Short mmCIF file of C-alpha atoms and ligand atoms in Angstrom, two decimals:
data_model
loop_
_atom_site.label_atom_id
_atom_site.label_comp_id
_atom_site.label_asym_id
_atom_site.label_seq_id
_atom_site.Cartn_x
_atom_site.Cartn_y
_atom_site.Cartn_z
CA MET T 1 0.00 0.00 0.00
CA SER T 2 1.29 3.50 -0.81
CA SER T 3 2.30 5.84 2.02
CA LEU T 4 0.28 8.89 2.98
CA ARG T 5 2.99 11.09 1.41
CA GLU T 6 2.72 9.18 -1.88
CA ARG T 7 -1.07 9.46 -1.86
CA LEU T 8 -0.83 13.21 -1.17
CA VAL T 9 1.64 13.62 -4.06
CA GLU T 10 -0.82 11.80 -6.38
CA ARG T 11 -3.65 14.03 -5.17
CA ILE T 12 -1.57 17.18 -5.80
CA ARG T 13 -0.58 15.96 -9.30
CA ALA T 14 -4.25 15.35 -10.13
CA HIS T 15 -5.85 18.43 -8.53
CA GLY T 16 -3.11 20.99 -7.81
CA PRO T 17 -1.47 22.20 -4.58
CA LEU T 18 -3.22 21.77 -1.21
CA THR T 19 -3.83 24.46 1.36
CA PHE T 20 -1.81 23.83 4.51
CA ALA T 21 -5.14 23.09 6.25
CA GLN T 22 -5.95 20.31 3.74
CA TYR T 23 -2.46 18.91 4.28
CA MET T 24 -2.76 19.13 8.10
CA GLU T 25 -6.21 17.51 8.03
CA ALA T 26 -4.76 14.55 6.09
CA ALA T 27 -1.62 14.32 8.25
CA LEU T 28 -3.71 14.17 11.44
CA PHE T 29 -6.97 12.51 10.38
CA ASP T 30 -6.43 10.56 7.13
CA PRO T 31 -8.74 7.53 7.60
CA GLU T 32 -5.82 5.08 7.21
CA SER T 33 -2.63 6.82 8.21
CA GLY T 34 -3.50 10.04 10.08
CA PHE T 35 -1.47 10.70 13.22
CA TYR T 36 -4.64 10.81 15.37
CA THR T 37 -6.52 8.13 13.42
CA ARG T 38 -3.84 5.62 14.31
CA GLY T 39 -4.38 6.43 18.00
CA PRO T 40 -1.14 8.16 19.00
CA GLY T 41 0.66 7.30 22.20
CA ILE T 42 -0.62 9.78 24.77
CA GLY T 43 0.83 10.11 28.25
CA GLN T 44 4.20 9.11 29.62
CA GLY T 45 6.41 7.61 26.92
CA GLY T 46 3.88 8.62 24.25
CA HIS T 47 3.89 11.43 21.72
CA PHE T 48 2.55 13.99 24.16
CA ALA T 49 1.19 14.43 27.68
CA THR T 50 -1.38 17.05 28.68
CA ALA T 51 -2.38 18.87 31.87
CA ALA T 52 -5.42 16.57 32.07
CA MET T 53 -3.20 13.71 33.19
CA ALA T 54 -0.42 15.65 34.93
CA HIS T 55 -2.20 16.21 38.26
CA PRO T 56 -5.72 15.60 39.71
CA ALA T 57 -6.12 19.40 40.16
CA PHE T 58 -7.15 19.69 36.51
CA ALA T 59 -9.99 17.15 36.74
CA ALA T 60 -11.06 18.59 40.11
CA ALA T 61 -11.43 22.07 38.58
CA ILE T 62 -13.48 20.66 35.65
CA ILE T 63 -15.69 18.74 38.13
CA ALA T 64 -16.21 21.96 40.12
CA GLU T 65 -17.15 23.92 36.96
CA ALA T 66 -19.57 21.19 35.83
CA ALA T 67 -21.17 20.89 39.31
CA ALA T 68 -21.54 24.70 39.54
CA THR T 69 -23.24 24.69 36.12
CA TRP T 70 -25.67 21.99 37.32
CA GLU T 71 -26.43 24.05 40.45
CA ALA T 72 -26.92 27.24 38.40
CA LEU T 73 -29.39 25.42 36.13
CA GLY T 74 -31.46 24.50 39.21
CA ARG T 75 -30.16 20.93 39.67
CA PRO T 76 -31.92 19.43 36.62
CA LYS T 77 -32.54 15.66 36.39
CA GLN T 78 -31.31 15.69 32.78
CA PHE T 79 -27.79 17.11 32.53
CA ARG T 80 -25.35 16.38 29.73
CA LEU T 81 -21.61 16.23 30.37
CA THR T 82 -19.74 16.45 27.05
CA GLU T 83 -16.01 16.19 26.44
CA ALA T 84 -14.70 17.04 22.98
CA GLY T 85 -11.42 15.37 21.93
CA PRO T 86 -11.07 13.17 25.04
CA GLY T 87 -7.65 11.65 24.12
CA THR T 88 -7.19 8.60 26.37
CA GLY T 89 -10.61 9.04 28.04
CA GLY T 90 -8.90 9.29 31.44
CA LEU T 91 -10.15 12.79 32.18
CA ALA T 92 -13.73 11.91 31.16
CA ARG T 93 -13.62 8.95 33.56
CA ARG T 94 -12.38 11.09 36.48
CA VAL T 95 -14.89 13.87 35.80
CA SER T 96 -17.85 11.51 35.40
CA GLU T 97 -16.92 9.59 38.59
CA GLY T 98 -16.36 12.87 40.45
CA LEU T 99 -19.81 14.17 39.47
CA THR T 100 -21.47 10.88 40.41
CA SER T 101 -19.82 10.97 43.84
CA GLN T 102 -21.17 14.51 44.30
CA GLY T 103 -24.69 13.34 43.40
CA VAL T 104 -24.79 15.15 40.03
CA PRO T 105 -26.79 12.94 37.62
CA HIS T 106 -25.48 13.16 34.06
CA GLU T 107 -25.39 11.65 30.60
CA LEU T 108 -21.78 11.33 29.36
CA VAL T 109 -21.11 12.18 25.70
CA LEU T 110 -17.73 12.09 23.97
CA ILE T 111 -17.00 13.90 20.70
CA GLU T 112 -14.07 12.20 18.97
CA LEU T 113 -12.99 12.27 15.35
CA SER T 114 -10.25 9.64 15.61
CA THR T 115 -11.45 6.04 15.37
CA GLY T 116 -8.21 4.81 16.97
CA LEU T 117 -8.71 7.05 19.99
CA GLN T 118 -12.44 6.21 20.24
CA ALA T 119 -11.42 2.55 20.71
CA ARG T 120 -8.98 3.54 23.46
CA GLN T 121 -11.59 5.71 25.18
CA ARG T 122 -14.10 2.83 25.16
CA GLU T 123 -11.54 0.73 27.05
CA THR T 124 -10.76 3.48 29.57
CA LEU T 125 -14.45 4.13 30.16
CA ALA T 126 -15.48 0.46 30.46
CA GLY T 127 -18.26 0.18 33.03
CA ILE T 128 -19.38 3.81 32.62
CA GLU T 129 -22.38 4.53 30.41
CA ALA T 130 -21.33 6.84 27.59
CA ARG T 131 -21.98 7.54 23.94
CA TRP T 132 -19.72 8.79 21.18
CA VAL T 133 -20.26 11.09 18.21
CA GLU T 134 -17.71 12.27 15.65
CA HIS T 135 -19.03 15.81 15.38
CA PRO T 136 -21.04 18.07 17.74
CA ALA T 137 -23.58 18.71 14.94
CA GLU T 138 -24.77 15.11 15.52
CA LEU T 139 -26.00 16.12 18.99
CA LYS T 140 -29.47 17.44 19.72
CA PRO T 141 -29.03 20.56 21.89
CA ALA T 142 -29.31 19.71 25.60
CA SER T 143 -28.57 21.52 28.85
CA GLY T 144 -25.24 20.75 30.46
CA PHE T 145 -21.52 21.39 30.57
CA LEU T 146 -19.15 20.91 27.63
CA TYR T 147 -15.38 21.04 27.89
CA ALA T 148 -12.37 20.41 25.65
CA ASN T 149 -8.68 20.41 26.48
CA GLU T 150 -6.08 20.81 23.73
CA VAL T 151 -8.47 20.19 20.85
CA LEU T 152 -8.58 23.56 19.08
CA ASP T 153 -4.79 23.47 18.60
CA ALA T 154 -5.25 20.35 16.43
CA LEU T 155 -7.74 22.12 14.11
CA PRO T 156 -6.15 22.55 10.68
CA VAL T 157 -4.63 25.97 9.98
CA ARG T 158 -4.08 27.91 6.75
CA LEU T 159 -0.51 29.21 6.61
CA LEU T 160 0.26 32.75 5.52
CA GLN T 161 3.53 34.33 4.52
CA TRP T 162 2.10 37.80 4.44
CA PRO T 163 0.56 38.84 2.07
CA ASP T 164 0.76 35.39 0.42
CA GLU T 165 -0.54 31.99 1.40
CA VAL T 166 1.77 28.97 1.70
CA LEU T 167 0.44 25.98 -0.26
CA VAL T 168 1.72 22.40 -0.32
CA ASP T 169 2.97 21.23 -3.72
CA ALA T 170 4.92 18.20 -4.95
CA ASP T 171 8.28 18.40 -6.77
CA ALA T 172 9.43 16.16 -9.63
CA SER T 173 11.10 13.70 -7.22
CA GLY T 174 7.88 13.24 -5.20
CA ARG T 175 8.80 15.42 -2.22
CA LEU T 176 6.22 17.70 -0.62
CA VAL T 177 7.35 21.30 -0.98
CA GLU T 178 5.98 24.76 -0.25
CA THR T 179 4.72 27.15 -2.88
CA LEU T 180 3.23 30.64 -2.51
CA GLN T 181 0.12 32.26 -3.94
CA GLN T 182 -1.63 35.49 -3.06
CA ALA T 183 -3.85 34.94 0.00
CA GLU T 184 -7.61 35.04 -0.56
CA PRO T 185 -9.12 38.15 1.08
CA ALA T 186 -11.34 36.07 3.42
CA ILE T 187 -8.29 34.19 4.75
CA ALA T 188 -6.12 37.31 5.00
CA ARG T 189 -8.90 39.00 6.98
CA LEU T 190 -8.85 36.22 9.62
CA LEU T 191 -5.39 37.50 10.54
CA SER T 192 -5.65 41.22 9.89
CA ALA T 193 -8.75 41.42 12.11
CA GLN T 194 -6.52 40.32 15.03
CA VAL T 195 -3.11 41.88 14.30
CA GLU T 196 -1.25 44.14 11.89
CA PRO T 197 0.73 41.62 9.80
CA ARG T 198 4.35 42.23 8.76
CA VAL T 199 5.27 41.58 5.13
CA GLY T 200 7.15 38.28 4.76
CA ALA T 201 6.31 37.05 8.29
CA ARG T 202 4.52 33.74 8.79
CA TYR T 203 1.18 33.32 10.53
CA ALA T 204 -1.32 30.49 11.01
CA VAL T 205 -5.08 31.13 10.90
CA ARG T 206 -7.96 28.72 11.54
CA PRO T 207 -11.00 29.08 9.29
CA SER T 208 -12.50 25.91 10.81
CA MET T 209 -12.57 27.39 14.34
CA LEU T 210 -15.75 29.42 13.84
CA PRO T 211 -17.89 26.53 12.51
CA LEU T 212 -16.59 24.11 15.16
CA VAL T 213 -17.10 26.55 18.03
CA ALA T 214 -20.58 27.40 16.70
CA SER T 215 -21.38 23.71 16.62
CA LEU T 216 -19.91 22.99 20.08
CA VAL T 217 -21.74 25.85 21.80
CA GLY T 218 -24.82 25.12 19.70
CA SER T 219 -25.00 21.64 21.24
CA VAL T 220 -25.49 23.21 24.69
CA ARG T 221 -29.06 24.50 25.05
CA ARG T 222 -28.43 26.06 28.47
CA GLY T 223 -25.26 25.72 30.48
CA ARG T 224 -21.56 26.43 30.03
CA VAL T 225 -18.66 25.66 27.73
CA ALA T 226 -14.98 25.54 28.80
CA LEU T 227 -12.26 25.47 26.13
CA ILE T 228 -8.68 25.09 27.35
CA ASP T 229 -5.60 25.25 25.18
CA TYR T 230 -2.23 26.83 24.61
CA GLY T 231 -2.07 30.19 22.94
CA GLY T 232 -2.88 33.78 23.75
CA VAL T 233 -4.68 36.78 22.34
CA GLY T 234 -3.79 38.46 19.01
CA THR T 235 -0.09 39.39 18.89
CA GLU T 236 0.71 36.96 21.74
CA VAL T 237 0.08 34.23 19.16
CA HIS T 238 0.78 35.99 15.90
CA ASP T 239 4.19 37.46 16.63
CA GLY T 240 5.47 36.58 13.12
CA ARG T 241 8.78 35.37 14.58
CA ARG T 242 8.34 31.81 15.85
CA PRO T 243 7.36 29.08 13.38
CA PRO T 244 3.55 29.23 13.57
CA VAL T 245 3.15 25.45 13.15
CA ARG T 246 5.02 23.06 15.49
CA THR T 247 5.61 19.34 15.12
CA TYR T 248 6.02 16.78 17.90
CA ILE T 249 7.19 13.23 17.85
CA GLY T 250 7.79 11.07 20.91
CA GLY T 251 7.28 14.08 23.19
CA GLN T 252 10.09 16.03 21.46
CA GLN T 253 9.90 18.80 18.91
CA GLY T 254 9.62 17.02 15.53
CA GLY T 255 10.91 17.89 12.06
CA ASP T 256 9.77 19.85 9.02
CA PRO T 257 5.93 19.83 8.99
CA LEU T 258 5.93 18.52 5.39
CA GLN T 259 8.10 15.53 6.27
CA ALA T 260 6.62 12.14 7.03
CA PRO T 261 2.91 13.11 7.21
CA GLY T 262 0.99 10.93 9.68
CA THR T 263 3.99 10.11 11.85
CA GLN T 264 4.28 13.37 13.76
CA ASP T 265 1.83 15.67 15.53
CA LEU T 266 1.13 19.06 13.95
CA THR T 267 -0.15 21.88 16.11
CA ALA T 268 -0.51 25.66 16.21
CA ASP T 269 -1.28 28.03 19.11
CA VAL T 270 -4.90 29.10 19.58
CA ASP T 271 -5.82 32.76 19.17
CA PHE T 272 -8.36 33.26 21.96
CA GLY T 273 -9.23 36.69 20.51
CA ALA T 274 -10.38 34.95 17.32
CA LEU T 275 -12.19 32.38 19.49
CA THR T 276 -14.10 35.12 21.32
CA ASP T 277 -14.99 36.72 17.96
CA ALA T 278 -16.21 33.32 16.73
CA ALA T 279 -18.39 32.94 19.83
CA LYS T 280 -19.77 36.50 19.55
CA ALA T 281 -20.65 35.80 15.91
CA VAL T 282 -23.02 33.09 17.14
CA GLY T 283 -24.37 35.21 20.02
CA VAL T 284 -22.48 33.57 22.87
CA GLU T 285 -21.47 35.51 25.95
CA VAL T 286 -17.87 34.93 27.06
CA GLU T 287 -17.81 34.70 30.82
CA GLN T 288 -14.08 34.41 31.59
CA LEU T 289 -10.74 34.26 29.82
CA LEU T 290 -7.88 33.58 32.20
CA THR T 291 -4.60 31.72 32.39
CA GLN T 292 -4.73 28.08 33.44
CA PRO T 293 -2.76 28.85 36.66
CA ALA T 294 -5.21 31.65 37.57
CA TRP T 295 -8.13 29.30 36.89
CA LEU T 296 -6.64 26.53 39.06
CA ARG T 297 -5.92 29.06 41.84
CA SER T 298 -9.55 30.22 41.65
CA HIS T 299 -10.40 26.59 42.51
CA GLY T 300 -8.16 26.66 45.60
CA TRP T 301 -4.94 25.13 44.23
CA GLU T 302 -1.68 26.70 45.40
CA THR T 303 1.98 26.03 44.57
CA PRO T 304 3.39 23.70 47.24
CA PRO T 305 6.56 24.96 49.01
CA ALA T 306 9.66 23.92 46.99
CA ASP T 307 11.58 22.34 49.91
CA VAL T 308 8.92 19.71 50.73
CA ARG T 309 7.54 18.84 47.27
CA THR T 310 6.56 15.30 46.37
CA GLU T 311 6.61 14.22 42.72
CA GLU T 312 2.91 15.03 42.48
CA ASP T 313 3.54 18.48 44.02
CA TRP T 314 6.10 19.17 41.29
CA ALA T 315 3.48 18.30 38.68
CA LEU T 316 1.07 20.75 40.36
CA ALA T 317 3.78 23.43 40.49
CA GLY T 318 4.19 22.89 36.73
CA LEU T 319 0.47 23.47 36.08
CA LEU T 320 0.56 26.61 38.24
CA ASP T 321 3.59 28.07 36.44
CA GLU T 322 2.44 31.37 34.89
CA ARG T 323 5.15 31.13 32.22
CA LEU T 324 3.22 28.35 30.48
CA PRO T 325 0.93 29.87 27.84
CA PHE T 326 -2.23 27.91 28.71
CA MET T 327 -5.57 29.72 28.71
CA VAL T 328 -9.04 28.81 29.97
CA TRP T 329 -12.03 30.23 28.10
CA LEU T 330 -15.50 29.93 29.64
CA ALA T 331 -18.76 30.85 27.94
CA ARG T 332 -22.37 30.74 29.04
CA ARG T 333 -25.52 29.81 27.14
C1 LIG G 1 -4.03 16.85 21.80
S1 LIG G 1 -5.26 15.63 22.01
C2 LIG G 1 -5.90 16.10 23.61
C3 LIG G 1 -6.48 14.94 24.36
C4 LIG G 1 -7.14 15.24 25.71
N1 LIG G 1 -8.17 16.25 25.61
C5 LIG G 1 -6.13 15.61 26.76
O1 LIG G 1 -6.16 16.73 27.25
O2 LIG G 1 -5.29 14.77 27.08
C6 LIG G 1 -6.52 16.16 20.87
C7 LIG G 1 -7.77 15.32 20.87
O3 LIG G 1 -8.79 15.96 20.12
C8 LIG G 1 -9.27 15.09 19.09
N2 LIG G 1 -9.72 15.97 18.01
C9 LIG G 1 -8.97 16.83 17.29
N3 LIG G 1 -9.75 17.53 16.43
C10 LIG G 1 -11.02 17.13 16.65
C11 LIG G 1 -12.29 17.51 16.08
N4 LIG G 1 -12.39 18.41 15.11
N5 LIG G 1 -13.39 16.90 16.57
C12 LIG G 1 -13.30 15.98 17.56
N6 LIG G 1 -12.13 15.57 18.10
C13 LIG G 1 -11.01 16.14 17.66
C14 LIG G 1 -8.08 14.21 18.82
O4 LIG G 1 -8.39 13.03 18.15
C15 LIG G 1 -7.60 13.95 20.26
O5 LIG G 1 -8.45 13.07 20.97
#
């Protein structure tokens, strides 16, 4: 069977260059060989680890937000707990068990695009009643709490080299190479609405964020939505200096994004300014935008004193480190 790179080269030869977003979509979610489709190693020794598994503080804060939402809705009998992009399923298990132990009745729903990861989540969640969908549009709106950690950063980005767009082409020897064409006004506007771009600098923008966010918040009839990811607002993300797309393999920074599609993770920081604009466009009120450490502190977590830290305390100190660019975005319906 031909490799994903070979299939992409054939596709380019037949239909012309791909946008970087089309390339990223294939590299992460190609039905046979996508990095996420194949169910990447997540956690220690895997391709990446996230805050969700670093320390129980993270799950505890999600449980507290979900329980507060249930209280604010008047303790309904029907309450939907939804996690988008649940990775291993470990966080969903902790949150669902935490809510049950606090007497919060709930239906657990997981939104997961990767078939490989769905299988892993089913194993992790064995014994807990849950259902899976691939896309939030499959859900009938219901009251509840929806959360997602490190999902938006995996949404495909279009790549700009201002004022041009970087496309993915194939050379005569079958290598994937970059080519430039003038950026379409609608794509250029996604950036220029947030920052003043510098000629020749590189930026990543996410046209798919608005429809996904609309669909995620649209699945919550009344309740709250928490989206957590790395990034910042406007120029904090689009500084035009760092490579806007990063690759990871085995927990380390990977290689050229066009090399070996399907074998390395591709990710780009989330512009929470653009996220707020996307939410406003669908009439959603943003309640809070704060750093992950500030959010965890608001739930009572403090950095343990350095001289008496256990291994778990060090993990907590890591989550509470303000230098890490993680943000928590909360919206109400
Ligand atoms: C970086 S992992 C984060 C996993 C987990 N939330 C955690 O914190 O450990 C991204 C997850 O989102 C899923 N994902 C990415 N894009 C998605 C989309 N558009 N819809 C649903 N799931 C998506 C991936 O398959 C994976 O489960």
